[in-house]
Tab-separated table of C-alpha atoms in Angstrom:
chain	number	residue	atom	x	y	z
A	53	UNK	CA	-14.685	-0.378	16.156
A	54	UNK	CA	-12.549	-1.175	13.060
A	55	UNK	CA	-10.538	-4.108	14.220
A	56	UNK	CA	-7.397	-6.643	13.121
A	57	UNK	CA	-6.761	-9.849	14.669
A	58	UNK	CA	-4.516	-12.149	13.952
A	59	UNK	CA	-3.667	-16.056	14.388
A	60	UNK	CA	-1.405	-19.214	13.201
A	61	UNK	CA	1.575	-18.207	14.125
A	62	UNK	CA	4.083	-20.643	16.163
A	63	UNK	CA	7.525	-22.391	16.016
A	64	UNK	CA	7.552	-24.077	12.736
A	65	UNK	CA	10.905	-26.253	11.642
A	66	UNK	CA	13.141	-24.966	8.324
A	67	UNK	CA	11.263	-26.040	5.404
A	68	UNK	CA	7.786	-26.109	7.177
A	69	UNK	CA	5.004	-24.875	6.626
A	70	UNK	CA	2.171	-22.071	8.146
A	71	UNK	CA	-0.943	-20.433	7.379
A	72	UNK	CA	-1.703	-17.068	9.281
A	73	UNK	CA	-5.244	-15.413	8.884
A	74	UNK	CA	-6.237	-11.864	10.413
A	75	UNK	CA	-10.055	-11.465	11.096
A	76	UNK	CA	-11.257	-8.337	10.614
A	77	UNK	CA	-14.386	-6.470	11.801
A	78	UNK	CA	-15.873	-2.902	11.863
A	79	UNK	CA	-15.795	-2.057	8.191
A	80	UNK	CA	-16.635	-3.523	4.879
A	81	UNK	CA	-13.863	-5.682	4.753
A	82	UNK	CA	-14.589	-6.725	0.914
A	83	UNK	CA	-14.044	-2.890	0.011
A	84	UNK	CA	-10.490	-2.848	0.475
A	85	UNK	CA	-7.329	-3.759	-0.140
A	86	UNK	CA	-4.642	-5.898	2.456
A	87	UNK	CA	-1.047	-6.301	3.262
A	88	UNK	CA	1.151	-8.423	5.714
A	89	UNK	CA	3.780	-6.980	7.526
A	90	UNK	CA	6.658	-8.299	9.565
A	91	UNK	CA	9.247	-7.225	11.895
A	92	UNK	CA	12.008	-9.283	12.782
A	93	UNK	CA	13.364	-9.349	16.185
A	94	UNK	CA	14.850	-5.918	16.971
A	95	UNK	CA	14.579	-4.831	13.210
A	96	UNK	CA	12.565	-2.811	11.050
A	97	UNK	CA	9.335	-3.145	9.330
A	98	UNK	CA	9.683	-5.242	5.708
A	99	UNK	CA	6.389	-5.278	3.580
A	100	UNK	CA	5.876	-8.847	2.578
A	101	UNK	CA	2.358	-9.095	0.434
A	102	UNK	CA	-0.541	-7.187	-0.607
A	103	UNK	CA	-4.290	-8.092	-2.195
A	104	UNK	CA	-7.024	-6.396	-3.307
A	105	UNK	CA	-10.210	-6.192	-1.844
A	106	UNK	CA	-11.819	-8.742	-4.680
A	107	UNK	CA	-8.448	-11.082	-4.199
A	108	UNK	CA	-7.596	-10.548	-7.901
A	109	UNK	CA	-4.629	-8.746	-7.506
A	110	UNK	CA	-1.660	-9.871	-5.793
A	111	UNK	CA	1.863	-8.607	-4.812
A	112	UNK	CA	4.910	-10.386	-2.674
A	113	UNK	CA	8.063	-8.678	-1.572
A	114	UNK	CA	11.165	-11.127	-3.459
A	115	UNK	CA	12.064	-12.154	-0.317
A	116	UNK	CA	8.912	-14.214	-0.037
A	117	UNK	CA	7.773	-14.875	-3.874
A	118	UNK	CA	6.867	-18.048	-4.429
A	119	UNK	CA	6.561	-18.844	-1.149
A	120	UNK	CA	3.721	-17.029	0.265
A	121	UNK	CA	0.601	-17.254	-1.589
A	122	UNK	CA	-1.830	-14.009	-0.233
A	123	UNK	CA	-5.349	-14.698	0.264
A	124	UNK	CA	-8.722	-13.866	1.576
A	125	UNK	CA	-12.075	-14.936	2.031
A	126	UNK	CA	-14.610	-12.390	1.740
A	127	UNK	CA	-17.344	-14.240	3.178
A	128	UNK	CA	-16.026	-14.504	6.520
A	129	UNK	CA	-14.031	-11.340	6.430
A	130	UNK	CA	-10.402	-12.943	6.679
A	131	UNK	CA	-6.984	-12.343	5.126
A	132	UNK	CA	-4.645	-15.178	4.796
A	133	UNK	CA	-0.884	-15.800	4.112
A	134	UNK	CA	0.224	-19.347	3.353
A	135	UNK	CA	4.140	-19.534	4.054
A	136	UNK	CA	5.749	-22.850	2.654
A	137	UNK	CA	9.658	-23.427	2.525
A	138	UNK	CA	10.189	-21.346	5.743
A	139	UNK	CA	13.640	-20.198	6.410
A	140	UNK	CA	15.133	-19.117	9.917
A	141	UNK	CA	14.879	-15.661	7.876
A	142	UNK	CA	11.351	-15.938	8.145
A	143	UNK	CA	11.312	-15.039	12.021
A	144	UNK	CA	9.402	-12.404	12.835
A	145	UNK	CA	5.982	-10.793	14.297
A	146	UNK	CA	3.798	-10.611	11.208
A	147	UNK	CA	1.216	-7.580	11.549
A	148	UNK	CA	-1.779	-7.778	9.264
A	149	UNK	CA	-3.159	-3.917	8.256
A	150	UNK	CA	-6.004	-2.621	6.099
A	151	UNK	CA	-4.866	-0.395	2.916
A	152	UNK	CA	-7.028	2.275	1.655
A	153	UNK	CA	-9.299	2.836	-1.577
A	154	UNK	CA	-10.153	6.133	-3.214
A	155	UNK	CA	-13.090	5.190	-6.015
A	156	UNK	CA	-11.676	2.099	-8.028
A	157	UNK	CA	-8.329	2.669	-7.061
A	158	UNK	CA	-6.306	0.959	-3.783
A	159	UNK	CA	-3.690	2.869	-2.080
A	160	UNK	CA	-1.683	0.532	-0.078
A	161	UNK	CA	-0.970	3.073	3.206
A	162	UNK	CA	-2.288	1.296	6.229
A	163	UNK	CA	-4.000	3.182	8.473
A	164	UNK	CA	-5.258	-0.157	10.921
A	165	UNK	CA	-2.818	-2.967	12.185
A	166	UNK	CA	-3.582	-5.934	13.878
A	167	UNK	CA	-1.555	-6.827	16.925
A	168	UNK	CA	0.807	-9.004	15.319
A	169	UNK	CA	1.236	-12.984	15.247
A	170	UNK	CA	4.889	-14.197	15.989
A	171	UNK	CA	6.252	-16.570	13.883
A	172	UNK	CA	9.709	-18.784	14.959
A	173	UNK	CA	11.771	-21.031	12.172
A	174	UNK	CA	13.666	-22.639	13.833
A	175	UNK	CA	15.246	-26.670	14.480
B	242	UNK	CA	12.744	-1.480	-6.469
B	243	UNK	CA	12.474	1.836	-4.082
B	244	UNK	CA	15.142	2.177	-1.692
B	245	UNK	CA	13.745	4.291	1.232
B	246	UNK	CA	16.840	5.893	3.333
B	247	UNK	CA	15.974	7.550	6.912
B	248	UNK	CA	18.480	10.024	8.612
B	249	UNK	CA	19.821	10.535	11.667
B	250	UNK	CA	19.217	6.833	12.709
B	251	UNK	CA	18.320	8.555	15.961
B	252	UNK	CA	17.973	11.171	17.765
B	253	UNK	CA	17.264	12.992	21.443
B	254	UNK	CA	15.589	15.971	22.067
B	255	UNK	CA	14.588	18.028	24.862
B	256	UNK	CA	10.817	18.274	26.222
B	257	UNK	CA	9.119	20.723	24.071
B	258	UNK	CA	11.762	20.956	21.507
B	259	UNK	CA	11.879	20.201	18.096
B	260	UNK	CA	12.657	17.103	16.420
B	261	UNK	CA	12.965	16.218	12.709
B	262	UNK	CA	13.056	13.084	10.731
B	263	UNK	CA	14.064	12.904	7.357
B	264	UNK	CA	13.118	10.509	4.457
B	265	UNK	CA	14.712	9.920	1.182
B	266	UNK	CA	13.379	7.735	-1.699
B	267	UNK	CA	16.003	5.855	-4.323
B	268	UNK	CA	13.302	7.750	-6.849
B	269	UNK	CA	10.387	9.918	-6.858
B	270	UNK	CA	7.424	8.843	-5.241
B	271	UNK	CA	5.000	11.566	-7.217
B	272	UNK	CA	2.995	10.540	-9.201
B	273	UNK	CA	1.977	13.539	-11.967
B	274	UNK	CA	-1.115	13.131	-12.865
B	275	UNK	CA	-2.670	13.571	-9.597
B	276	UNK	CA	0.270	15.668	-8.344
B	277	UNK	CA	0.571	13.266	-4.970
B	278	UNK	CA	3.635	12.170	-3.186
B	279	UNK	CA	2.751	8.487	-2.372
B	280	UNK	CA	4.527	8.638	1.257
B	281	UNK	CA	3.885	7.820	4.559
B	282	UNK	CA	4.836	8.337	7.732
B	283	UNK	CA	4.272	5.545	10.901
B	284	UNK	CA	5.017	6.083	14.939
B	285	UNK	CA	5.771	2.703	16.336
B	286	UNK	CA	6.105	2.209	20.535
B	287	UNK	CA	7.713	-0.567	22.190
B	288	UNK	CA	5.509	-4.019	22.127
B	289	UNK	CA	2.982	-1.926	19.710
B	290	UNK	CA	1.900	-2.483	16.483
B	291	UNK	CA	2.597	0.678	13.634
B	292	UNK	CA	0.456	3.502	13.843
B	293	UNK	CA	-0.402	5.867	10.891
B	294	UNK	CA	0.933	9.408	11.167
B	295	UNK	CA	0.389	11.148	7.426
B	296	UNK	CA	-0.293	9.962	4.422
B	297	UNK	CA	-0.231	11.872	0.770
B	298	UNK	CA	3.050	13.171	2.201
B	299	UNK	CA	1.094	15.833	4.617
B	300	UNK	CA	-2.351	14.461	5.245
B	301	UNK	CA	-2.288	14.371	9.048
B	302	UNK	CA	-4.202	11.048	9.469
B	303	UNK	CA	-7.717	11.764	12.190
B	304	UNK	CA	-6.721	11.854	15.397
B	305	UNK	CA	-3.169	12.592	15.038
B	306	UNK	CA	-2.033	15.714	17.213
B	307	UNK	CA	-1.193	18.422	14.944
B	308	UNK	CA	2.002	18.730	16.459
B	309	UNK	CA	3.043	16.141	14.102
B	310	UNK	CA	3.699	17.443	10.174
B	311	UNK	CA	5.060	16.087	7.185
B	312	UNK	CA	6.289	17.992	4.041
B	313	UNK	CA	8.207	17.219	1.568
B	314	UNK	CA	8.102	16.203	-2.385
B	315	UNK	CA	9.473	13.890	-5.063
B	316	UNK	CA	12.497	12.369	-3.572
B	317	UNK	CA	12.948	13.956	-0.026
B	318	UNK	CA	10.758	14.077	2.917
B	319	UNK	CA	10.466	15.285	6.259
B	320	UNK	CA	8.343	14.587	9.262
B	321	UNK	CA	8.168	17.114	11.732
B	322	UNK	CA	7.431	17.179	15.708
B	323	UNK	CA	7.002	20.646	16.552
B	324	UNK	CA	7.018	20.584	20.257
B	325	UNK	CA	8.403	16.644	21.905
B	326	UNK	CA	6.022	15.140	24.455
B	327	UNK	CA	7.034	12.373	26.447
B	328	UNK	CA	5.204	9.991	24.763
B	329	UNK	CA	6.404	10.679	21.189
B	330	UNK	CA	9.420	8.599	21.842
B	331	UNK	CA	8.867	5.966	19.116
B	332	UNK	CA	10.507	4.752	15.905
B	333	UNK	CA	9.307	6.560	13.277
B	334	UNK	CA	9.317	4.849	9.424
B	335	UNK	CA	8.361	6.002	6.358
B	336	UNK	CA	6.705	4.138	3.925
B	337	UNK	CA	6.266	4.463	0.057
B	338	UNK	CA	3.347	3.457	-2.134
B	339	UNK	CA	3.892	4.499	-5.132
B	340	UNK	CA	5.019	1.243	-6.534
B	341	UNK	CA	5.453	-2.705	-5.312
B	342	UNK	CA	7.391	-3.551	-3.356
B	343	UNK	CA	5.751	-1.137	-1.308
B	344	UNK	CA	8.895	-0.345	1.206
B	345	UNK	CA	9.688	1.050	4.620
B	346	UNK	CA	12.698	3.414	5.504
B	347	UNK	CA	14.770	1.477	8.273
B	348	UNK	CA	13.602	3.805	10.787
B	349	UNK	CA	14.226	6.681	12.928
B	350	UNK	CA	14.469	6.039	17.248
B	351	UNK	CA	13.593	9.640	18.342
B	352	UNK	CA	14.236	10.049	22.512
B	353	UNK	CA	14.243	12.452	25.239
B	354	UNK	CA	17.283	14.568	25.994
């Protein structure tokens, strides 16, 4: 069974700092690409980051650039996201999910989601 | 970047009925050369995670009960429920791919009458 699951999150001050990683399992994890998701309270969904399945290619929403640094270990089949200089804007239930690939090229609909990892800035 | 616009912000429909979302990208989301509309459409229930819908505009992701339809090309989009069960009530978003930032639509509550 293709599954998502992530961990890290917590209540974090303004200005902190948090790393969030989503193991995955039930497919070749290497193979394809990766985004984080979040969803503030009672809001919509915002696309935050994406990486390929190697990790060479990287892409941030503005809200978060410079910020968040994407990541992912291969080897032991985990995504991360490293969030520095939090802001209370930052609050929010951050879903990992698994993009697709069609021969060499990624295609970043997501069609598996982790159960989310909440994530409070807050004094 | 793509501005992704969702109308009516919600809706209520009776059992059985019809209901229609629609989608609207700031620009086209088709890309010519391989003559795909990079959209997609997600259900998402209350305390649940997203779930994928379509993809390619009308690819009915496996699994997904064919009462569910999407259509639609270049800027404009519509995802279809041809007959409302009780537990279609969800927010429904669309997503585009086409280009980073890869953004959602604001969503769409769809409810029972």
């Amino acid at each position: 069974e293709v599954q998502l699951l992530e961990s890290g999150g917590g209540l974090v001050q303004p200005g902190g700092s948090l790393r969030l990683s989503c193991a995955a399992s039930g497919f070749t994890f290497r193979t394809y690409g990766m985004s984080w998701v979040r969803q503030a309270p009672g809001k919509g969904l915002e696309w935050v980051s994406a990486i390929s399945g190697s990790g060479g290619d990287a892409y941030y929403a503005d809200s978060v650039k410079g910020r968040f640094t994407i990541s992912r270990d291969n080897s032991k089949n985990t995504l991360y996201v490293q969030m520095n200089s939090l802001r209370a804007e930052d609050t929010a239930v951050y879903y990992c999910a698994k993009a697709n690939k069609r021969g060499d090229i990624y295609y970043y609909y997501m069609d598996v989601w982790g159960k989310g990892t909440t994530v409070t800035v807050s004094s | 970047d793509i501005v992704m616009t969702q109308s009516p912000d919600s809706l209520a429909v009776s059992l059985g009925e019809r209901a229609t979302v629609n989608c609207k990208s700031s620009q086209s989301v088709l890309y010519r050369s391989n003559n795909k509309n990079y959209l997609a459409w997600y259900q998402q229930k209350p305390g649940q995670p997203p779930k994928l819908l379509v993809y390619w505009a009308s690819t009915r992701e496996s699994g997904v009960p064919d009462r569910f339809s999407g259509s639609g090309s270049g800027t404009d989009f519509t995802l279809t429920i041809s007959s409302l069960q009780a537990e279609d009530v969800a927010v429904y978003y669309c997503q585009q791919y086409f280009t980073t930032p890869f953004t959602f639509g604001p969503g769409t509550k769809v409810d029972i009458k």
